[in-house]
């Protein structure tokens, strides 16, 4: 039986990661999507199963990074609605 512990990371802006880390998810601060390469090695570690990310943040990722994510089997990237307040 596999005894490894898997993690769920939360990636994005400070507010987003702070709120989700309260639920026990592991925060990875990366305010700007173009900086994702600086934390990439942490994101693809063997024990990472899921990455929660803001939808708008994810949409702004560089195209080559998005392509790489779409071809990966794991971790699974889960976009959530942005934390920004909408103006009507």
mmCIF file of C-alpha atoms in Angstrom:
data_model
loop_
_atom_site.group_PDB
_atom_site.id
_atom_site.type_symbol
_atom_site.label_atom_id
_atom_site.label_comp_id
_atom_site.label_asym_id
_atom_site.label_seq_id
_atom_site.Cartn_x
_atom_site.Cartn_y
_atom_site.Cartn_z
ATOM 1 C CA UNK A 1 0.000 0.000 0.000
ATOM 2 C CA UNK A 2 1.218 3.512 -0.843
ATOM 3 C CA UNK A 3 1.934 5.361 2.423
ATOM 4 C CA UNK A 4 2.846 8.705 0.808
ATOM 5 C CA UNK A 5 1.042 11.854 1.843
ATOM 6 C CA UNK A 6 -0.196 13.977 -1.030
ATOM 7 C CA UNK A 7 -0.498 17.737 -0.899
ATOM 8 C CA UNK A 8 -2.842 20.313 -2.336
ATOM 9 C CA UNK A 9 -1.087 23.553 -3.131
ATOM 10 C CA UNK A 10 -2.763 26.916 -3.534
ATOM 11 C CA UNK A 11 -1.101 29.271 -5.995
ATOM 12 C CA UNK A 12 -1.704 32.890 -6.897
ATOM 13 C CA UNK A 13 -2.193 36.234 -5.231
ATOM 14 C CA UNK A 14 -1.604 36.771 -1.533
ATOM 15 C CA UNK A 15 -5.307 37.107 -0.620
ATOM 16 C CA UNK A 16 -6.242 33.926 -2.488
ATOM 17 C CA UNK A 17 -3.487 31.795 -0.968
ATOM 18 C CA UNK A 18 -4.012 33.194 2.519
ATOM 19 C CA UNK A 19 -7.714 32.322 2.481
ATOM 20 C CA UNK A 20 -7.197 28.779 1.195
ATOM 21 C CA UNK A 21 -4.262 28.100 3.504
ATOM 22 C CA UNK A 22 -6.679 28.524 6.432
ATOM 23 C CA UNK A 23 -8.277 25.304 5.137
ATOM 24 C CA UNK A 24 -4.929 23.536 5.354
ATOM 25 C CA UNK A 25 -3.731 23.847 1.772
ATOM 26 C CA UNK A 26 -0.047 24.603 1.242
ATOM 27 C CA UNK A 27 0.473 28.218 0.085
ATOM 28 C CA UNK A 28 2.795 29.058 -2.797
ATOM 29 C CA UNK A 29 3.094 32.796 -3.294
ATOM 30 C CA UNK A 30 3.348 33.802 -6.946
ATOM 31 C CA UNK A 31 1.585 37.147 -7.434
ATOM 32 C CA UNK A 32 2.271 37.365 -11.160
ATOM 33 C CA UNK A 33 1.589 34.464 -13.552
ATOM 34 C CA UNK A 34 4.690 35.234 -15.602
ATOM 35 C CA UNK A 35 6.770 34.402 -12.502
ATOM 36 C CA UNK A 36 5.456 30.825 -12.266
ATOM 37 C CA UNK A 37 8.775 29.472 -13.523
ATOM 38 C CA UNK A 38 10.398 30.584 -10.251
ATOM 39 C CA UNK A 39 8.176 28.154 -8.286
ATOM 40 C CA UNK A 40 7.753 25.484 -10.973
ATOM 41 C CA UNK A 41 9.943 22.862 -9.285
ATOM 42 C CA UNK A 42 7.741 23.057 -6.169
ATOM 43 C CA UNK A 43 4.574 22.655 -8.254
ATOM 44 C CA UNK A 44 5.679 19.460 -9.943
ATOM 45 C CA UNK A 45 7.048 17.633 -6.905
ATOM 46 C CA UNK A 46 5.958 14.006 -6.672
ATOM 47 C CA UNK A 47 3.740 14.480 -3.637
ATOM 48 C CA UNK A 48 1.643 17.326 -5.143
ATOM 49 C CA UNK A 49 -1.761 16.061 -6.291
ATOM 50 C CA UNK A 50 -3.762 19.279 -6.804
ATOM 51 C CA UNK A 51 -3.066 22.957 -7.351
ATOM 52 C CA UNK A 52 -5.849 25.447 -6.590
ATOM 53 C CA UNK A 53 -5.495 28.657 -8.569
ATOM 54 C CA UNK A 54 -7.501 31.821 -9.327
ATOM 55 C CA UNK A 55 -9.231 31.654 -12.707
ATOM 56 C CA UNK A 56 -8.039 35.064 -13.889
ATOM 57 C CA UNK A 57 -4.509 34.370 -12.702
ATOM 58 C CA UNK A 58 -4.501 31.060 -14.562
ATOM 59 C CA UNK A 59 -5.808 32.750 -17.731
ATOM 60 C CA UNK A 60 -2.779 35.086 -17.715
ATOM 61 C CA UNK A 61 -0.183 32.286 -17.602
ATOM 62 C CA UNK A 62 2.283 32.325 -20.517
ATOM 63 C CA UNK A 63 1.029 30.134 -23.366
ATOM 64 C CA UNK A 64 3.945 27.622 -23.242
ATOM 65 C CA UNK A 65 3.313 27.052 -19.523
ATOM 66 C CA UNK A 66 -0.419 26.496 -20.124
ATOM 67 C CA UNK A 67 0.368 23.969 -22.848
ATOM 68 C CA UNK A 68 2.683 22.104 -20.515
ATOM 69 C CA UNK A 69 -0.002 22.031 -17.797
ATOM 70 C CA UNK A 70 -2.630 20.703 -20.198
ATOM 71 C CA UNK A 71 -0.356 17.799 -21.150
ATOM 72 C CA UNK A 72 0.534 16.863 -17.572
ATOM 73 C CA UNK A 73 -1.303 14.024 -15.871
ATOM 74 C CA UNK A 74 -0.533 15.280 -12.404
ATOM 75 C CA UNK A 75 -0.867 17.547 -10.553
ATOM 76 C CA UNK A 76 -4.402 18.526 -11.425
ATOM 77 C CA UNK A 77 -4.888 22.289 -11.706
ATOM 78 C CA UNK A 78 -8.235 23.470 -10.286
ATOM 79 C CA UNK A 79 -9.232 27.048 -11.178
ATOM 80 C CA UNK A 80 -11.519 28.929 -8.752
ATOM 81 C CA UNK A 81 -13.259 32.283 -9.248
ATOM 82 C CA UNK A 82 -11.108 35.335 -8.637
ATOM 83 C CA UNK A 83 -11.033 37.002 -5.243
ATOM 84 C CA UNK A 84 -11.446 40.508 -6.667
ATOM 85 C CA UNK A 85 -14.638 42.410 -5.982
ATOM 86 C CA UNK A 86 -16.642 43.162 -9.098
ATOM 87 C CA UNK A 87 -17.851 46.637 -9.884
ATOM 88 C CA UNK A 88 -21.341 46.842 -11.382
#
